[in-house]
Short mmCIF file of C-alpha atoms and ligand atoms in Angstrom, two decimals:
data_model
loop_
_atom_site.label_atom_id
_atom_site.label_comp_id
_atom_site.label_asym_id
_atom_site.label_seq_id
_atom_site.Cartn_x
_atom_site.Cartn_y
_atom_site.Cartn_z
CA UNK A 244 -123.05 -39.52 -31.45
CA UNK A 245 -126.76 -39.80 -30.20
CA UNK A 246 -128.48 -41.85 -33.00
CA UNK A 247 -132.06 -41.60 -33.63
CA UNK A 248 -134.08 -45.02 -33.50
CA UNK A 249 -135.07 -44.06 -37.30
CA UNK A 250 -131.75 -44.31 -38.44
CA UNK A 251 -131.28 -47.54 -36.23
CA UNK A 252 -134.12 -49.75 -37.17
CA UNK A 253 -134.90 -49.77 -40.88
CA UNK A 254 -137.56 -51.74 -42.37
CA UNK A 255 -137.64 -50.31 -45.56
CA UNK A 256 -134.18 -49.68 -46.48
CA UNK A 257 -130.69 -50.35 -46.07
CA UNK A 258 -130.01 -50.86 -41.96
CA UNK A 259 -126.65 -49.32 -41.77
CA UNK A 260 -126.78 -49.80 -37.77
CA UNK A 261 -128.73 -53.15 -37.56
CA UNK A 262 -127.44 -54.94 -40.74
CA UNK A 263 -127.04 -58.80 -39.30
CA UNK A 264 -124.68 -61.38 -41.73
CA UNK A 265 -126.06 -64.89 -41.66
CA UNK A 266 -124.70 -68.30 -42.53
CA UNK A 267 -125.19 -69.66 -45.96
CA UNK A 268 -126.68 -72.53 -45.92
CA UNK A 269 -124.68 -73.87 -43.06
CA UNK A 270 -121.64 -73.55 -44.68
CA UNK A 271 -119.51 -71.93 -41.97
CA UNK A 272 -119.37 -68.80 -44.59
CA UNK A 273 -121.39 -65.72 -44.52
CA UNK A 274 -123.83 -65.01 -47.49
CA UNK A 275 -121.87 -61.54 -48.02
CA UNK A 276 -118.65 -64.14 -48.76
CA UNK A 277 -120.45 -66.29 -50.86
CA UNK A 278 -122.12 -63.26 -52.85
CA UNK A 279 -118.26 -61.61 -53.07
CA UNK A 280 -117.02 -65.43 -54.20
CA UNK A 281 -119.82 -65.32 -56.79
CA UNK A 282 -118.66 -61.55 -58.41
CA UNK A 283 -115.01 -62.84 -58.75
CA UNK A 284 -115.68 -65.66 -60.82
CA UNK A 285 -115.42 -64.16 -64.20
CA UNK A 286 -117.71 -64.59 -67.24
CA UNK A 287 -120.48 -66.15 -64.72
CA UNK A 288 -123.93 -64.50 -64.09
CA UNK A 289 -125.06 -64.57 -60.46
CA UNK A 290 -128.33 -65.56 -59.80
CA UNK A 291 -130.08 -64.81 -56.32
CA UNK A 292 -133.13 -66.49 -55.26
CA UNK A 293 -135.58 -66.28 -51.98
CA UNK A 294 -138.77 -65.47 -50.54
CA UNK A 295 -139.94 -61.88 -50.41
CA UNK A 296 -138.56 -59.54 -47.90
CA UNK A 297 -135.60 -61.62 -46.81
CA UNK A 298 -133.10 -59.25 -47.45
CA UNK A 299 -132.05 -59.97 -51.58
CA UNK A 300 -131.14 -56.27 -52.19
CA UNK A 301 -130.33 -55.68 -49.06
CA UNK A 302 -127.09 -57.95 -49.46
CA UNK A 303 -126.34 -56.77 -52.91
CA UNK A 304 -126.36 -53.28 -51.78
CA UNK A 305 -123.81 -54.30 -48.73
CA UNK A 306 -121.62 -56.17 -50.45
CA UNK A 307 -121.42 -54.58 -53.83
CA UNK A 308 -121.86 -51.03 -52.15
CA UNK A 309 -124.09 -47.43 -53.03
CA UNK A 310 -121.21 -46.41 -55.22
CA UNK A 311 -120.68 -49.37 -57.23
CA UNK A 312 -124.03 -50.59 -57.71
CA UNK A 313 -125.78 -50.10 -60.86
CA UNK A 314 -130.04 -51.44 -59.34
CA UNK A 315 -132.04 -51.57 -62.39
CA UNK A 316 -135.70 -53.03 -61.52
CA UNK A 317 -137.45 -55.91 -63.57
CA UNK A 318 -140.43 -53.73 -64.06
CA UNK A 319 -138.09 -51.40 -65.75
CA UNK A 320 -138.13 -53.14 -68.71
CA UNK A 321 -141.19 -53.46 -71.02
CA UNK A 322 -141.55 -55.07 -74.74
CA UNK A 323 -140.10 -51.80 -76.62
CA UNK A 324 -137.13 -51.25 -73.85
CA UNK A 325 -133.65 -51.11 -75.32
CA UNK A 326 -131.96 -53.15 -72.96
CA UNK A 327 -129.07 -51.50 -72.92
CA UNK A 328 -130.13 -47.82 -72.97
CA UNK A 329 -131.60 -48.11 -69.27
CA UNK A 330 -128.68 -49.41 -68.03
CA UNK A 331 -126.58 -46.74 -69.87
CA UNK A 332 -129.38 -44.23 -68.24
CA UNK A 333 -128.83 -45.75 -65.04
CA UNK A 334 -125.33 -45.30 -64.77
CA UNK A 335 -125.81 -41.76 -66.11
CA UNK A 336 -124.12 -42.22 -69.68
CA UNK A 337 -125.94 -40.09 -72.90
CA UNK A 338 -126.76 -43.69 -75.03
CA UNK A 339 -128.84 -41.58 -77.97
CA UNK A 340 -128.49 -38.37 -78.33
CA UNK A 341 -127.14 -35.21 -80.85
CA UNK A 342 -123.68 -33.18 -80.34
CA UNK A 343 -123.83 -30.06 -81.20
CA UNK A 344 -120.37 -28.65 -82.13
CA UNK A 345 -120.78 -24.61 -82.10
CA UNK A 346 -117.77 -22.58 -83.88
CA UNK A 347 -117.66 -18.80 -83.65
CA UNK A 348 -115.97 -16.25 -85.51
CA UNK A 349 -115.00 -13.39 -84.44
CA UNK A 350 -113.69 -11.33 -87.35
CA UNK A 351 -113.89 -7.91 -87.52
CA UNK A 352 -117.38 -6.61 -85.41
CA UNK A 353 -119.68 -8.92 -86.80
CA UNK A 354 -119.87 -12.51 -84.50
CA UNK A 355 -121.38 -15.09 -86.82
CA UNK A 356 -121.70 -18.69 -85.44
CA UNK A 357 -122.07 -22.08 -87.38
CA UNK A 358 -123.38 -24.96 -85.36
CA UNK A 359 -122.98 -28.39 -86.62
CA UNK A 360 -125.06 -30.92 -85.08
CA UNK A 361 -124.04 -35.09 -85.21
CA UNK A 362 -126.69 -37.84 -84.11
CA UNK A 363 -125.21 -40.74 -82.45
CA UNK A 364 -126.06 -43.82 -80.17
CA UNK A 365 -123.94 -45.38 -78.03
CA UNK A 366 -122.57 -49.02 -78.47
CA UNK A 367 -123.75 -51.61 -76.37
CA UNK A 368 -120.08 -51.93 -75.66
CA UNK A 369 -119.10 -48.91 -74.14
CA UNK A 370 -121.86 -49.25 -71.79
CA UNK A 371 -119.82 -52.91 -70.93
CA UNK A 372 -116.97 -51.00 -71.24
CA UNK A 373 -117.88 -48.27 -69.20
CA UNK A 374 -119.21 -50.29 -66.59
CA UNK A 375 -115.94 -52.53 -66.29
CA UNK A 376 -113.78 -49.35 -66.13
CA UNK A 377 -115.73 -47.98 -62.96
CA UNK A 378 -116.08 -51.58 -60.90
CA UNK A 379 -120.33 -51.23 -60.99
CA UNK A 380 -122.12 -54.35 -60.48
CA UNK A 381 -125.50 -54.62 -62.60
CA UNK A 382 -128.01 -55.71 -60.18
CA UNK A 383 -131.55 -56.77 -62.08
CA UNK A 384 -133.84 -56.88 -58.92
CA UNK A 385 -137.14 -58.26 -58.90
CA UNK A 386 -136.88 -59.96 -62.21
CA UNK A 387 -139.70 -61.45 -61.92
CA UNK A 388 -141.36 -58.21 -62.76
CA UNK A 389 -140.22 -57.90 -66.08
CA UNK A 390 -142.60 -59.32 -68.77
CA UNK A 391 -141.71 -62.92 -69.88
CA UNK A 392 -140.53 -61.59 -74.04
CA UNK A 393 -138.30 -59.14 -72.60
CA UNK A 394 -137.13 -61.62 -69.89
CA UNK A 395 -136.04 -64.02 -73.05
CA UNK A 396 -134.50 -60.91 -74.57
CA UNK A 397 -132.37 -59.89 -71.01
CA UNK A 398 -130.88 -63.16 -70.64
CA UNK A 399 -129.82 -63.09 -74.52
CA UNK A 400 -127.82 -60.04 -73.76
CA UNK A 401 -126.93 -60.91 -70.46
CA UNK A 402 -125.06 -64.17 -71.74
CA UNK A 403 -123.23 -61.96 -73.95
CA UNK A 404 -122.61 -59.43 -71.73
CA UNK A 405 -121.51 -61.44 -68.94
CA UNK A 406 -118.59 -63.12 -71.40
CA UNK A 407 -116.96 -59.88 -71.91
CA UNK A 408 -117.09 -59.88 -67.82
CA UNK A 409 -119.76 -57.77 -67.22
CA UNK A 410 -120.35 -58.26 -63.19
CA UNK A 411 -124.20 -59.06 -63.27
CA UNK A 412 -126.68 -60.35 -60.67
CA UNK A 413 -130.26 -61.37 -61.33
CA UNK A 414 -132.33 -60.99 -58.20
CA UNK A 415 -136.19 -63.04 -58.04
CA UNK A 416 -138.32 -64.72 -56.26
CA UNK A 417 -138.90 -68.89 -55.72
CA UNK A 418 -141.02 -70.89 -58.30
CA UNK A 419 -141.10 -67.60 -60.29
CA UNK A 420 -140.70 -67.12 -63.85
CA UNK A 421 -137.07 -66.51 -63.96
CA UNK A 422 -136.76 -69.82 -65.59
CA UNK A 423 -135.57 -67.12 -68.53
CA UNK A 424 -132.18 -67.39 -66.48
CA UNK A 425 -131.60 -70.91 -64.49
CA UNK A 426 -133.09 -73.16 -67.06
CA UNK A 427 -131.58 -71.24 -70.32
CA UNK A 428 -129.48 -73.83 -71.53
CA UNK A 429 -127.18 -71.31 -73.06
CA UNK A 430 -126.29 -70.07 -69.50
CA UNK A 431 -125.52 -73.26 -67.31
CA UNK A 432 -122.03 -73.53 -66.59
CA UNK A 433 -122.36 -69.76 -66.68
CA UNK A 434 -123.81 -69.59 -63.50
CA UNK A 435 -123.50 -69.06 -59.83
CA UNK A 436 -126.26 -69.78 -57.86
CA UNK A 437 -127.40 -68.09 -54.51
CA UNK A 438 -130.61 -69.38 -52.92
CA UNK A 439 -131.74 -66.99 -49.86
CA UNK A 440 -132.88 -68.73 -46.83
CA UNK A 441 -135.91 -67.68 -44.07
CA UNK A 442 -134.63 -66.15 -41.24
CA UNK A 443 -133.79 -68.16 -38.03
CA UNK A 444 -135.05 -67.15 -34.68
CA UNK A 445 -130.63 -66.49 -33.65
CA UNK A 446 -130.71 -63.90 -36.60
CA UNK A 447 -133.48 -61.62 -35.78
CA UNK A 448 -132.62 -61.62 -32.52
CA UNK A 449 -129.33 -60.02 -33.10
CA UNK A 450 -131.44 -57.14 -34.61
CA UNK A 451 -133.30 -56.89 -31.69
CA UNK A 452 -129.95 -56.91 -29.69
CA UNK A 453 -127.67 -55.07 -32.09
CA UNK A 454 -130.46 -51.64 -32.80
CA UNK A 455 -130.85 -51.52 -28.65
CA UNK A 456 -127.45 -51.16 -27.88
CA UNK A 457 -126.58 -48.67 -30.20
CA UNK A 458 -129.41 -46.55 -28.86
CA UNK A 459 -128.57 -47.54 -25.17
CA UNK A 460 -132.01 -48.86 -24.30
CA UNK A 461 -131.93 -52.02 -22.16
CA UNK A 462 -132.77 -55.80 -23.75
CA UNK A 463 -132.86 -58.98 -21.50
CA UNK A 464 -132.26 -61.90 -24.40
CA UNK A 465 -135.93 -63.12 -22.91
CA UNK A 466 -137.28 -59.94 -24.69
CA UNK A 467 -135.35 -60.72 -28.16
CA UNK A 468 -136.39 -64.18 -27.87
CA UNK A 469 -140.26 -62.94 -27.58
CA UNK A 470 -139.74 -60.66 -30.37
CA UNK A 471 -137.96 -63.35 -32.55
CA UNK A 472 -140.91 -65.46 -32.46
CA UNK A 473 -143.17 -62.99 -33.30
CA UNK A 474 -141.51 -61.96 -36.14
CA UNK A 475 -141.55 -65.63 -37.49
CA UNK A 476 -139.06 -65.54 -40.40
CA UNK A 477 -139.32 -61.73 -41.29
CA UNK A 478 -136.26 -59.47 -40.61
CA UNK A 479 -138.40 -56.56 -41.57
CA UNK A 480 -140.81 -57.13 -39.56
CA UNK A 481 -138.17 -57.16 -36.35
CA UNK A 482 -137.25 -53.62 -37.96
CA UNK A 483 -140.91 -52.61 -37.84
CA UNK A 484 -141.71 -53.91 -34.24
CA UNK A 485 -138.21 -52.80 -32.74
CA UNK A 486 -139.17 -49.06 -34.10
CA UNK A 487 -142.57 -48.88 -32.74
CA UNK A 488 -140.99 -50.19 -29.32
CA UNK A 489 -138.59 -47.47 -29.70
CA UNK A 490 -141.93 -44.97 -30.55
CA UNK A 491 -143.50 -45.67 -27.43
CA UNK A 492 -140.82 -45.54 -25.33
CA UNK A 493 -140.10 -41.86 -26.29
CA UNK A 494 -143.65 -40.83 -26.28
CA UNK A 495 -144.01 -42.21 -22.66
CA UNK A 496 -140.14 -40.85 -21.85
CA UNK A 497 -139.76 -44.55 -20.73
CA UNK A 498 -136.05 -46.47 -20.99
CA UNK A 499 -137.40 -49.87 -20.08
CA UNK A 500 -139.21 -52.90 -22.29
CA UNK A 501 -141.49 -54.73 -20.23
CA UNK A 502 -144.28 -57.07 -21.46
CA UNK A 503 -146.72 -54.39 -21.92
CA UNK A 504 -145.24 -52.15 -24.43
CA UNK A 505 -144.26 -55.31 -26.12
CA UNK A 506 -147.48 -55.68 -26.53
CA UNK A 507 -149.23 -52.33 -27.38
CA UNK A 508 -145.84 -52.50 -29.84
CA UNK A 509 -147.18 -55.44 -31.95
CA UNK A 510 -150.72 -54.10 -32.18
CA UNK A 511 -149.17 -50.38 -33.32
CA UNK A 512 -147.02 -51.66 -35.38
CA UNK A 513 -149.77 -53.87 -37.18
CA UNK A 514 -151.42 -49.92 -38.88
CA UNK A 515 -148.57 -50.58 -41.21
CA UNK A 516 -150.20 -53.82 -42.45
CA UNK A 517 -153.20 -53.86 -44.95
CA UNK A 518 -155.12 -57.06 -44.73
CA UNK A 519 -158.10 -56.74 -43.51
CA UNK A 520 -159.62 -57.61 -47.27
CA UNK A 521 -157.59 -61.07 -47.09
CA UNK A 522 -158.74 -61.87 -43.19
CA UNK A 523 -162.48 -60.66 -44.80
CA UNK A 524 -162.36 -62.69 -47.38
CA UNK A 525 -160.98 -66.28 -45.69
CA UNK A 526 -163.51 -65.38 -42.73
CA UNK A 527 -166.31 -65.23 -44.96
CA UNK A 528 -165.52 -68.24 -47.00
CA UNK A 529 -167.53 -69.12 -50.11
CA UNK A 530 -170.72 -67.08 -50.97
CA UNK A 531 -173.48 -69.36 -48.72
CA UNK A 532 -175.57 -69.02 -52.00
CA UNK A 533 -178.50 -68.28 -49.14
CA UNK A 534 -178.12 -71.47 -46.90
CA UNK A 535 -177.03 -70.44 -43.46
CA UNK A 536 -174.10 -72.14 -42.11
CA UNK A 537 -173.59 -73.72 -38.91
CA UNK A 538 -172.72 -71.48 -36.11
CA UNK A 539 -170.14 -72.49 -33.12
CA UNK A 540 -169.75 -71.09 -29.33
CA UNK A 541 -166.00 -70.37 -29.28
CA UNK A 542 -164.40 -70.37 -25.64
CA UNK A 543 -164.34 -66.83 -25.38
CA UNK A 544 -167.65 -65.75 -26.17
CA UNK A 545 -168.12 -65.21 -30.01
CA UNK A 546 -170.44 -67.15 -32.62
CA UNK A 547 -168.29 -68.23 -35.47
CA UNK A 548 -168.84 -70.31 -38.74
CA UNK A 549 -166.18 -72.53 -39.51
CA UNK A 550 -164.31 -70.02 -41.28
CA UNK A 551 -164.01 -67.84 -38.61
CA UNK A 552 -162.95 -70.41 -36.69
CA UNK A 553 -160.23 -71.22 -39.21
CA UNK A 554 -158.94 -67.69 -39.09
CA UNK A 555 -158.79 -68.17 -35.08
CA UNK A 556 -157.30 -71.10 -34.63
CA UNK A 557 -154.37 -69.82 -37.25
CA UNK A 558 -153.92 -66.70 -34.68
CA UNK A 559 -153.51 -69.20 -31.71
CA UNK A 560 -150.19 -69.59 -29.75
CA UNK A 561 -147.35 -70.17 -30.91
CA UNK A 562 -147.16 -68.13 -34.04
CA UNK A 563 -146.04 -71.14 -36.74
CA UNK A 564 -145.31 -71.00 -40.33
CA UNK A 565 -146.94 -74.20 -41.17
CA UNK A 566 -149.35 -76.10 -38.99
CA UNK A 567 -149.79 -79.76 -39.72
CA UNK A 568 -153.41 -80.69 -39.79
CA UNK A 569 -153.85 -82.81 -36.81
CA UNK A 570 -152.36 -79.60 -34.51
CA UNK A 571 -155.24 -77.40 -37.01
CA UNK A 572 -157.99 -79.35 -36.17
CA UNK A 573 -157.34 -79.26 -32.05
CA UNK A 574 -156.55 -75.88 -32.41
CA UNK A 575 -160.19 -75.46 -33.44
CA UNK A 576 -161.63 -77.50 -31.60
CA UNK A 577 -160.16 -76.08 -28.52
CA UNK A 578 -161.56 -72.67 -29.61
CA UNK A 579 -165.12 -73.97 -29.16
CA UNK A 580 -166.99 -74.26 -26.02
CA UNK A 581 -167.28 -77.46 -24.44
CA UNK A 582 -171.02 -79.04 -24.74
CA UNK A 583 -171.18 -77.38 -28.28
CA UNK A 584 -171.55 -79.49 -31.82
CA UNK A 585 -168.51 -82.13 -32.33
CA UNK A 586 -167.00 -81.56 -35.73
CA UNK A 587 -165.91 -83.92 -37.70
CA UNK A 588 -162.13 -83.69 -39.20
CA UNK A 589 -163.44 -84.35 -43.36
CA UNK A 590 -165.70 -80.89 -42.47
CA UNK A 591 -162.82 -78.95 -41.68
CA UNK A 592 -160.42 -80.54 -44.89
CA UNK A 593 -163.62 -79.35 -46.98
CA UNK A 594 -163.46 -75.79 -45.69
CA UNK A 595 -159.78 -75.41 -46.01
CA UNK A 596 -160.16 -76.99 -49.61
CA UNK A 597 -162.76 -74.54 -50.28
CA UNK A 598 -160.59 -71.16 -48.65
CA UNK A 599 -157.37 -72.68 -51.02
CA UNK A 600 -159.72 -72.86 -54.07
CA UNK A 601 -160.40 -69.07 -53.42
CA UNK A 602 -157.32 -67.74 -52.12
CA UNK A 603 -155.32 -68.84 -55.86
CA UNK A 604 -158.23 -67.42 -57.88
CA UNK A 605 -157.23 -63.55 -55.98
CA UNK A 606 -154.80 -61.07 -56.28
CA UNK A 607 -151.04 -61.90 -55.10
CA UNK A 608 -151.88 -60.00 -51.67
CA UNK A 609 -154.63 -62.72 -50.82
CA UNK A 610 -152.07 -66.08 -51.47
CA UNK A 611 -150.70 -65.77 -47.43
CA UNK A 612 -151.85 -68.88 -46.53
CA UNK A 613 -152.12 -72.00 -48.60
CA UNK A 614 -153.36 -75.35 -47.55
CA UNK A 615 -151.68 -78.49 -49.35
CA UNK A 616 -150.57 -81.97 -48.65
CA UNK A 617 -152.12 -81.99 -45.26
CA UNK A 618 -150.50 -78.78 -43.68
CA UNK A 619 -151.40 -75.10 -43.71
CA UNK A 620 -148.89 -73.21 -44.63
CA UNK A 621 -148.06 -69.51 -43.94
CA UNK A 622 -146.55 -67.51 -46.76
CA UNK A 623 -146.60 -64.78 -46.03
CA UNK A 624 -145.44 -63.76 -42.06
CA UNK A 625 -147.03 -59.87 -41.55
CA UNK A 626 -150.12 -61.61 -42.37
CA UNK A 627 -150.33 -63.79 -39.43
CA UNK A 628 -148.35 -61.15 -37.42
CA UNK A 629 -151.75 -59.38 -38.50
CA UNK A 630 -154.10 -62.07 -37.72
CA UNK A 631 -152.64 -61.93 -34.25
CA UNK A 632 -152.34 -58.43 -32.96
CA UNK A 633 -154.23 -56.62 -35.81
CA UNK A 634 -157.86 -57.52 -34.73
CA UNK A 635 -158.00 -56.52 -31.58
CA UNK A 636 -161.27 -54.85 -32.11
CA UNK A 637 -162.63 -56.65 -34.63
N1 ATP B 1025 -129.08 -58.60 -43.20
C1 ATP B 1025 -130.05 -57.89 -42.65
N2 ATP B 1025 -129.92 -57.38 -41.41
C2 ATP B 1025 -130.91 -56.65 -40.85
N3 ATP B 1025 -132.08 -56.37 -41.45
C3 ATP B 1025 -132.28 -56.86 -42.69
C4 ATP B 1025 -131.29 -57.64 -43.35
N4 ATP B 1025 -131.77 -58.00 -44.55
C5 ATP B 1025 -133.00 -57.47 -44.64
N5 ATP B 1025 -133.32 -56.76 -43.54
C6 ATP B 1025 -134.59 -56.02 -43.30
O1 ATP B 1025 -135.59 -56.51 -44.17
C7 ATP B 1025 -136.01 -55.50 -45.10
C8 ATP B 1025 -136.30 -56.12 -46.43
O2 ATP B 1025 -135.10 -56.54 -47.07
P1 ATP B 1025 -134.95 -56.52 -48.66
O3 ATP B 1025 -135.62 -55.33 -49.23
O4 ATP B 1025 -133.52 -56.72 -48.97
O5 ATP B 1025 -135.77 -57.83 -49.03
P2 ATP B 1025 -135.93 -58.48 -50.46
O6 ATP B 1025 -135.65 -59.94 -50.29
O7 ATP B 1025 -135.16 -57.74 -51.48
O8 ATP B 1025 -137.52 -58.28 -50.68
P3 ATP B 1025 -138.35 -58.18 -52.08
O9 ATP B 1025 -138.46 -59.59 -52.59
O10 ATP B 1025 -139.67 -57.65 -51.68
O11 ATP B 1025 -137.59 -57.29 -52.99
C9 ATP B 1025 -134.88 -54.48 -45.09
O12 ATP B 1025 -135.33 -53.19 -45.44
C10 ATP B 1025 -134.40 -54.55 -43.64
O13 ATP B 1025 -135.23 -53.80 -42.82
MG1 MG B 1026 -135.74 -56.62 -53.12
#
């Protein structure tokens, strides 16, 4: 079978070809085992918990499976939502609705008809019922999303639903308010927790490894190992990078990955990315309220303001996901010229304190980096993927 590379390297869906089990928690078992461990133990609700984009649905969907899986989404849900009518619409069962009964008679030439007509609503219980019969797994994903009332309101059915052994999983993000679930009293003992982990460099690699060799292109383990620290802790963004490879490669009718598509591959790949407000805003720091800052030399030319220093020295080698502040400030100062101002370490606390005020007041999109108890920390990794490879002309 000749595969295409779009079916082989999936960032935003299910990668039949590239799917890669992990560890749990260094267990010895897979995650797909504990997830299957958690769906046997009856009258329990499984709760699933990690960072964004580390694969959550993507493991319900491969161990619970397309046909069994009933996904229902958090922002499904509002303040008037019967609970129990979307998931009887998701799994495709009338919940409210009118029979209509039609008799005809046929006597002699005249047809006459009478129609008799019967409102009803389904029970919450054949919905349970229903579900039981046919093995589906109710998968809440992205809980998170669902407005707190209605969250209060889920759980209350969930607990109910889950005694009569309803399979259910509740899927959200860390420090999130799903405390509706794994601090509701009425649901502890009930539960089986799952906590997702970041990805480890071994992982991604096997993407890398795993997607070439079903499309027959060549991959020293040198070349996954680059890729794997460029991707930091995102499996998607191994999907993303490993496609655009594969993008170039056909365009140029090459077989072979050397360092320079690797490269043109990170800075292609980085048009998927939208950031250029966040990298605006943290370069431009606070409004200067008409006082003009202090400007530095950097080592390669350029006149930055601490801020754009800041965003710099976060793009330096190697990517990390949390730089400690002594490595912060020599990153900096190695990005200025020698025989230019010193700076002084309190400066540079005061400008990251000022960028972390500014960052939490913004939109979701704008918390990627956060600065606290003397590291700065990256949250989110196709930003600094971006910071990296997305500027190149900027
Ligand atoms: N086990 C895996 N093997 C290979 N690739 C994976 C795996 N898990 C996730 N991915 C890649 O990462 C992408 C994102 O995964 P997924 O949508 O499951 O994340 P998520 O944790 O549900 O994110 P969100 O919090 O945004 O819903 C997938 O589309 C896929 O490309
Ligand atoms: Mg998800």
């Amino acid at each position: 079978m000749n595969l295409k590379a779009e079916n082989v390297f999936k960032p935003g869906s299910f990668p039949e070809y590239t799917y890669v089990s992990r560890n749990y928690e260094n267990t010895g078992i897979s995650y797909e085992l504990r997830l299957k461990q958690a769906l046997r133990t009856a009258g329990c609700l499984t709760s699933i918990i990690g960072p964004s984009k580390m694969g959550k649905t993507i493991l319900c969907e491969r161990v619970i499976g397309f046909s069994n899986i009933v996904e229902i989404s958090g922002a499904d849900f509002n303040e008037d939502t019967d609970f129990w009518a979307t998931v009887a619409a998701k799994v495709g069962l009338p919940y409210k609705g009118e029979i209509i009964t039609e008799r005809a008679s046929v006597e002699g030439k005249s047809k006459e008809s009478d129609s008799k007509s019967e409102k009803y609503v389904l029970s919450k219980d054949k919905v349970i019922q229903y579900c039981i019969e046919n093995e589906k797994v109710l998968v809440i994903d992205d809980f998170h999303y669902a407005k707190p009332e209605m969250q209060i309101k889920m759980a209350q059915q969930l607990k109910d639903a889950i005694r009569r052994e309803l399979k259910v999983v509740v899927v959200s993000l860390p420090h999130r308010s799903d405390d509706a679930i794994r601090q509701n009293s009425d649901l502890s003992g009930r539960m089986s927790l799952i906590n997702i982990e970041t990805w480890k460099r071994e992982d991604l690699k096997k993407i890398a490894l795993k997607g070439f060799d079903k499309l027959s292109i060549k991959i020293g383990d040198s070349v996954a190992e680059k890729l794997a620290v460029e991707c930091l802790t995102s499996p998607q963004l191994m999907q993303y990078i490993c496609l655009s490879i594969c993008t170039l490669l056909e365009d140029e009718e090459k077989k072979e990955i050397d360092d320079d598509i690797l490269q043109r591959a990170y800075r292609f790949t980085t048009v998927n990315f939208n950031y250029g407000d966040v990298v605006n805003v943290i370069s431009k720091g606070p409004n200067p309220r008409g006082q003009k800052r202090k400007k530095y030399k950097t080592v390669d030319g350029k006149e930055l303001d601490l801020y754009g220093l800041i965003v710099e020295s976060l793009a330096k080698n190697p990517p990390l996901m949390e730089i400690d502040f002594e490595t912060f400030y020599i990153r900096i100062v190695h990005c200025i010229e020698k025989g230019d101002a010193k700076l002084d370490k309190q400066t540079v606390r005061n400008h990251l304190n000022n960028l972390q005020t500014i960052l939490q007041g913004k939109e979701e999109i704008y918390r990627a980096i956060e600065w606290k108890d003397g590291k700065v920390y990256i949250l989110d990794p196709l930003f600094l993927f971006y910071l990296r490879w997305g500027r190149m002309n900027g």
